[in-house]
Short mmCIF file of N, CA and C in Angstrom, two decimals:
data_model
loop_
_atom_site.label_atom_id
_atom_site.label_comp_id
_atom_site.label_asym_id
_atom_site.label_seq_id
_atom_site.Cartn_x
_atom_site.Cartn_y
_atom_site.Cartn_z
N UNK B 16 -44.06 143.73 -173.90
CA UNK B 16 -44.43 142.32 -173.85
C UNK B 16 -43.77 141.68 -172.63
N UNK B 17 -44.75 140.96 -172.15
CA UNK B 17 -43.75 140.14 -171.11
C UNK B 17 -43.46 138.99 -171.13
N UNK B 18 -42.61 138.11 -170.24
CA UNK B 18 -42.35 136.44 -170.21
C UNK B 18 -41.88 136.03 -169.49
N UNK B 19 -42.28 134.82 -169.31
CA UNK B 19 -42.18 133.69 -167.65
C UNK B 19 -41.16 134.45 -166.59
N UNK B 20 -40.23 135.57 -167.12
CA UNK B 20 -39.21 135.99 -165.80
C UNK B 20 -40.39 136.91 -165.06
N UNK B 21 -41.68 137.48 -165.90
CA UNK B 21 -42.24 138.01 -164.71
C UNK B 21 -43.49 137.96 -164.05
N UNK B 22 -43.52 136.54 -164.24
CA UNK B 22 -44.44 135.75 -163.04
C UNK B 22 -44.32 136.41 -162.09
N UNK B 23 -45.39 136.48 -161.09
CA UNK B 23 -45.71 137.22 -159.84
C UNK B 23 -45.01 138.67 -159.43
N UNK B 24 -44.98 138.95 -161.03
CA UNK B 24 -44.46 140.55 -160.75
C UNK B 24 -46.36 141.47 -161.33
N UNK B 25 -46.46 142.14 -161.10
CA UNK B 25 -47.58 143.38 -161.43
C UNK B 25 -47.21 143.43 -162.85
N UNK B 26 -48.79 143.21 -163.95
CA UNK B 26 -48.48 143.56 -165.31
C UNK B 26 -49.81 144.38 -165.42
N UNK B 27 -50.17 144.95 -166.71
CA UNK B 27 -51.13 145.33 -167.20
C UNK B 27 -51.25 145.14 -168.33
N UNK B 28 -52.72 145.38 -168.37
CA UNK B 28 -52.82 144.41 -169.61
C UNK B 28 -53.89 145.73 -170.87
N UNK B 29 -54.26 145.12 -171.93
CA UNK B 29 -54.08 145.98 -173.08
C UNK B 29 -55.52 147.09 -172.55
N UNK B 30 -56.68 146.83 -172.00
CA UNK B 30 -57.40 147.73 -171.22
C UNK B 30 -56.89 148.18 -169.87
N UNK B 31 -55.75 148.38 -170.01
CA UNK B 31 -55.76 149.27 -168.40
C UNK B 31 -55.83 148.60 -167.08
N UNK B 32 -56.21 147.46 -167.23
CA UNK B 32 -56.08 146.30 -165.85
C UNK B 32 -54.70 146.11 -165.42
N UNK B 33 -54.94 145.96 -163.69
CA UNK B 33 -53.59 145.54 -163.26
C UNK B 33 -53.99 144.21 -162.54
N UNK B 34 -53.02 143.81 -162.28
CA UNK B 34 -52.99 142.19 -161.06
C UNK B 34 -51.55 141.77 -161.42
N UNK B 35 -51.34 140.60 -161.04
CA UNK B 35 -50.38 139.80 -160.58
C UNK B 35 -50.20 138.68 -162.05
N UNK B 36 -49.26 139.02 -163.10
CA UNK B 36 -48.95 137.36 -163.36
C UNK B 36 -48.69 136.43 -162.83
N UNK B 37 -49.80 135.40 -163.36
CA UNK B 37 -49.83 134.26 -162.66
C UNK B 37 -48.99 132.84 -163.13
N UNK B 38 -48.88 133.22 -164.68
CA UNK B 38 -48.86 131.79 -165.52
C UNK B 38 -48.90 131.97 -167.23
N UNK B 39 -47.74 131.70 -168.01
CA UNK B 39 -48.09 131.93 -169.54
C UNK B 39 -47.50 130.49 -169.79
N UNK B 40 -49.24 130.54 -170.21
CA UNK B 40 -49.20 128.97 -171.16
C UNK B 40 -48.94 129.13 -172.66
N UNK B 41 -48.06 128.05 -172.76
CA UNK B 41 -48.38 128.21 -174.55
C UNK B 41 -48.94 127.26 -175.70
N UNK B 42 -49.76 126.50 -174.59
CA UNK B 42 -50.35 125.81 -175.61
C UNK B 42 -51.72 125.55 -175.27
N UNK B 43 -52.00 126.95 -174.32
CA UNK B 43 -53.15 126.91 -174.09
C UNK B 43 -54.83 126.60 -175.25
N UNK B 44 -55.76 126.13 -174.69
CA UNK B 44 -56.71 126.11 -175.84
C UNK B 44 -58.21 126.29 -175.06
N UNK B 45 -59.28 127.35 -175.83
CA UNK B 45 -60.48 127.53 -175.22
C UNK B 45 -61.41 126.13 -174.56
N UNK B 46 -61.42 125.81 -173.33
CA UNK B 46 -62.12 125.13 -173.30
C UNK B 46 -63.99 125.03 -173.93
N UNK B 47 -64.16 126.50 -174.12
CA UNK B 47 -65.19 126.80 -174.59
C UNK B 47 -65.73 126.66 -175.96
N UNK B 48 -64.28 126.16 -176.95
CA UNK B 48 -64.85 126.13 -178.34
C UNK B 48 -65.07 124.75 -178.26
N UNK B 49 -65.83 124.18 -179.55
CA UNK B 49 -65.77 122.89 -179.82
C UNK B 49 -64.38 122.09 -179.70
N UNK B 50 -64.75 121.00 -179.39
CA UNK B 50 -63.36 120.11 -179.32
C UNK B 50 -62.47 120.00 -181.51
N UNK B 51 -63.38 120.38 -182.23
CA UNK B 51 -63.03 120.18 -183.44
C UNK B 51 -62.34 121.40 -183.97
N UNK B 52 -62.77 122.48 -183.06
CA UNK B 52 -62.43 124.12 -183.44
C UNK B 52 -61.25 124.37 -182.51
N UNK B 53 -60.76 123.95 -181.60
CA UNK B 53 -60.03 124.48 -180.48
C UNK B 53 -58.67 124.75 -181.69
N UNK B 54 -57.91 125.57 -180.76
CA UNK B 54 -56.53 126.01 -181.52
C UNK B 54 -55.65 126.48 -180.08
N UNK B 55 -55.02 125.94 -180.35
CA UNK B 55 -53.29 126.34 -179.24
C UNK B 55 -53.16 127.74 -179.71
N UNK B 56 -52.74 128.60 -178.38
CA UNK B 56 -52.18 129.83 -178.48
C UNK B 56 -51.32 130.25 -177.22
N UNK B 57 -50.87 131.05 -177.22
CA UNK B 57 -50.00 131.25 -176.09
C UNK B 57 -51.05 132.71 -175.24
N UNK B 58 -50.77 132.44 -173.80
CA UNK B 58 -51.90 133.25 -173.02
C UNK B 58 -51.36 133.54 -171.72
N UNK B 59 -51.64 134.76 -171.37
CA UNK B 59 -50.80 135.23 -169.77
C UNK B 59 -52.58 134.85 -169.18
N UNK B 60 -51.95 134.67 -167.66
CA UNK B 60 -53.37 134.42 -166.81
C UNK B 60 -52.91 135.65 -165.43
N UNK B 61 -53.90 136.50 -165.69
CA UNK B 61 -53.51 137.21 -164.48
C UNK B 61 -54.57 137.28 -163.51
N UNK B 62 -54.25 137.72 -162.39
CA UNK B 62 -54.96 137.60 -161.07
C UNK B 62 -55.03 139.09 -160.47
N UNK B 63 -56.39 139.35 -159.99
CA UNK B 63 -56.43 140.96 -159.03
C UNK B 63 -55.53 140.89 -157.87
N UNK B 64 -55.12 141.94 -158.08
CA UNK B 64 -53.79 142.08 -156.85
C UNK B 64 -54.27 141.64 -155.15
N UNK B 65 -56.33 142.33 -155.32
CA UNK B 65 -56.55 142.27 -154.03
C UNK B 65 -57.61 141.05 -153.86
N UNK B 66 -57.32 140.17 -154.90
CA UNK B 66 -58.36 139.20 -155.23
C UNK B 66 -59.27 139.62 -155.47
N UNK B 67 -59.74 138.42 -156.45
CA UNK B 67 -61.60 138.56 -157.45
C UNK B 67 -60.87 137.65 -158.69
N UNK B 68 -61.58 137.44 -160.12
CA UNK B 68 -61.49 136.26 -160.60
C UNK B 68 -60.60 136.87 -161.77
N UNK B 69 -59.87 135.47 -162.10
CA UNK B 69 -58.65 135.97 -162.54
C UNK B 69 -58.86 135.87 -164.00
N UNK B 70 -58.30 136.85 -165.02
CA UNK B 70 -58.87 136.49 -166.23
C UNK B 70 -57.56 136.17 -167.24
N UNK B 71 -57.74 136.05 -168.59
CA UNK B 71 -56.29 136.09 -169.65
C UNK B 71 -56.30 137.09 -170.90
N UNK B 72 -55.09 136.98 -171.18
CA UNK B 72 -54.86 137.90 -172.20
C UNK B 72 -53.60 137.31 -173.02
N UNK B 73 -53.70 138.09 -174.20
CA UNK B 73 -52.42 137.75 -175.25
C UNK B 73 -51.23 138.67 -174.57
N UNK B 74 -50.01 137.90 -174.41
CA UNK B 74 -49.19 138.25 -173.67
C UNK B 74 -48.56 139.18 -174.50
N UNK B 75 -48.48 139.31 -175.86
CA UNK B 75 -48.18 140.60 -176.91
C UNK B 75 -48.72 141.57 -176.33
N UNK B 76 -49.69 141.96 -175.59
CA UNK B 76 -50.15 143.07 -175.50
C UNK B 76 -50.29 143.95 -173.70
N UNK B 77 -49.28 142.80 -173.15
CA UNK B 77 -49.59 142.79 -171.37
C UNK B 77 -47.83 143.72 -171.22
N UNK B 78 -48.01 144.39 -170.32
CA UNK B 78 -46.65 144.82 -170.07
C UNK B 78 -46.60 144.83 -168.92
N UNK B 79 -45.31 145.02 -168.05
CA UNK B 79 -44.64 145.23 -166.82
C UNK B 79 -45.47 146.26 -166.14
N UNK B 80 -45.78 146.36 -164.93
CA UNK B 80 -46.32 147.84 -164.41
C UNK B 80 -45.66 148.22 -163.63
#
């Protein structure tokens, strides 16, 4: 598992992806659900090392690379 000490260090995440942590929010919420459904969770945002679009994951499951 990782946390905020390793921002802009190389993680991977629970499929085998690598990039750059960028950012763990923890009170992040889907902008995509309804405003009545949304729920806070905590979320790593990572980025491709050589750029392309950056996606998230549950930081329980992201480790150091």
């Amino acid at each position: 598992m990782i946390d905020r000490t390793d921002i802009g260090h190389r993680v991977q995440d629970a499929y085998g992806r690598t990039g750059i942590l960028r950012d763990i929010d923890p009170t992040w919420e889907d902008p995509s659900d309804p405003p009545g459904s949304r729920r806070r969770q905590v979320v790593a945002f990572i980025a491709p090392e050589h750029g392309g679009r950056e996606w998230h994951a549950d930081p329980t499951t992201v480790t150091r690379a």
